[in-house]
Amino acid sequence: MGIIVQKFGGTSVATPECRDLVVAKIKTAHDKGFNPVVVVSAMGRKGESYATDTLIDLARTAYKDIASRELDQILYCGEMISAVIMTGTLQAAGLDAIMLTGGQAGIITDNNFTNARILKVDPSRILSLLRMGKIPVVCGFQGATIDYEFTTLGRGGSDTTAAALGSALDAEMIEIYTDVDGIMTADPRIVSTAKILDCISYGEVCQLAHQGAKVIHPRAVEIAMQKNIPLLVKSTFSDEPGTLITNIVPEDTTESNVNDRVATGVTYLANIAQIKVNLHDSLNNIASFNIFKSMANNGISVDLINVHPGQIMFTVSEELADKAAAQLREFGCDVQTTLDCAKVSVVGGGINGVPGVMASFIEALSINNIPILQTVDSHTSISVLIKKSFVHLAVTALHEKFNLSC
Ligand code: ADP
Ligand code: ASP
Ligand code: MG
């Protein structure tokens, strides 16, 4: 039997009771004859002692703008603690587990601290441990540069670790264990009637993840997709079958056609600021060019871009809004910034070219008196920018309008 990568998120490894459930999942795979490679996140969520957010807050008590290289050294500790505790728990259960850091597992990254990109994965050490009958327990979210600097892969990056290892090891399956029963039509914390999706295509889940569904990291999906390795998102806390991410539709799925659904899910991204720039000359392409060039030169990524004669609108992450506006004012631009915005999106592989989707979208928001600040669409999504205070109402209304409830 082949290799299976099993990744357990922060809530799955938070307490001794949770870790016993994790041991059972690993044992089941092992007993079926798979070679499990385990990936763990830091234990717990914000507020808990060794969670990533807690470590960030701790580092920032020393200096609010602490350098990203130093921040990465403390972030490393979260996954290290978790992997040691999980390895010990597996050993106590009679399994021959061994803990590895991201670097020891062969994950080589660039030196873009706190958001490093994986350059290559050398699977030789893990393969030799598997040949010895061991169960490697790898710290998620981590890598190392060729100069042995510790790096992290960006928030939610343990999913990326799992996918990168799965790809390098030619795993049969990558399992992502979390605290929900699978990928749902909306965040169940917002929409209580959200439905589990049995099966979803790589493309759709990538869109959902890019548009804010944090249940899986989009980079992980992209990596798995390149080698067509199936990803299974499921709960540590139940025996529900979970959501299969693949391009091959299983014959017994209850979903119609995973690539053709008009609406698969509703998602949102908060903490966005809208920037409006009024141009003096209504057809000034040079001004537009300078505006976007200056954003790029300052490392500010822009989204929801609308260029009209006389006006340019776009969004930036809220924490960069002041920097962006100050930069634009240096050019003498007339800039208006609206803080506290959110982008709400409906994602569906079959949304493109279907008449009436936009009308339904706008109707759902209008009935609920939600003002629309901007819209944008792609071949698999429609998004609107609204004030953050309307997010719950908008997500719920769109979920209902597109008949996504169970
Ligand atoms: P982990 O620590 O296991 O990686 P995360 O907190 O990163 O877990 O992701 C799981 C959370 O994602 C869920 O608790 C849920 O609230 C949230 N979530 C957001 N959108 C969705 C969605 N469409 N389907 C399922 N969960 C979602
Ligand atoms: N612990 C990291 C985070 O909270 C990585 C992860 O959980 O995937 O972002
Ligand atoms: Mg996560």
mmCIF file of C-alpha atoms and ligand atoms in Angstrom, residues 7 156 159 214-216, ligand 3:
data_model
loop_
_atom_site.group_PDB
_atom_site.id
_atom_site.type_symbol
_atom_site.label_atom_id
_atom_site.label_comp_id
_atom_site.label_asym_id
_atom_site.label_seq_id
_atom_site.Cartn_x
_atom_site.Cartn_y
_atom_site.Cartn_z
ATOM 1 C CA LYS A 7 -2.706 16.763 8.326
ATOM 2 C CA GLY A 156 -2.852 28.461 7.266
ATOM 3 C CA ASP A 159 -2.188 22.615 4.518
ATOM 4 C CA LYS A 214 -10.237 29.393 5.249
ATOM 5 C CA VAL A 215 -11.071 25.708 5.641
ATOM 6 C CA ILE A 216 -8.226 24.945 3.214
HETATM 7 MG MG MG B 3 -6.284 25.940 8.535
#
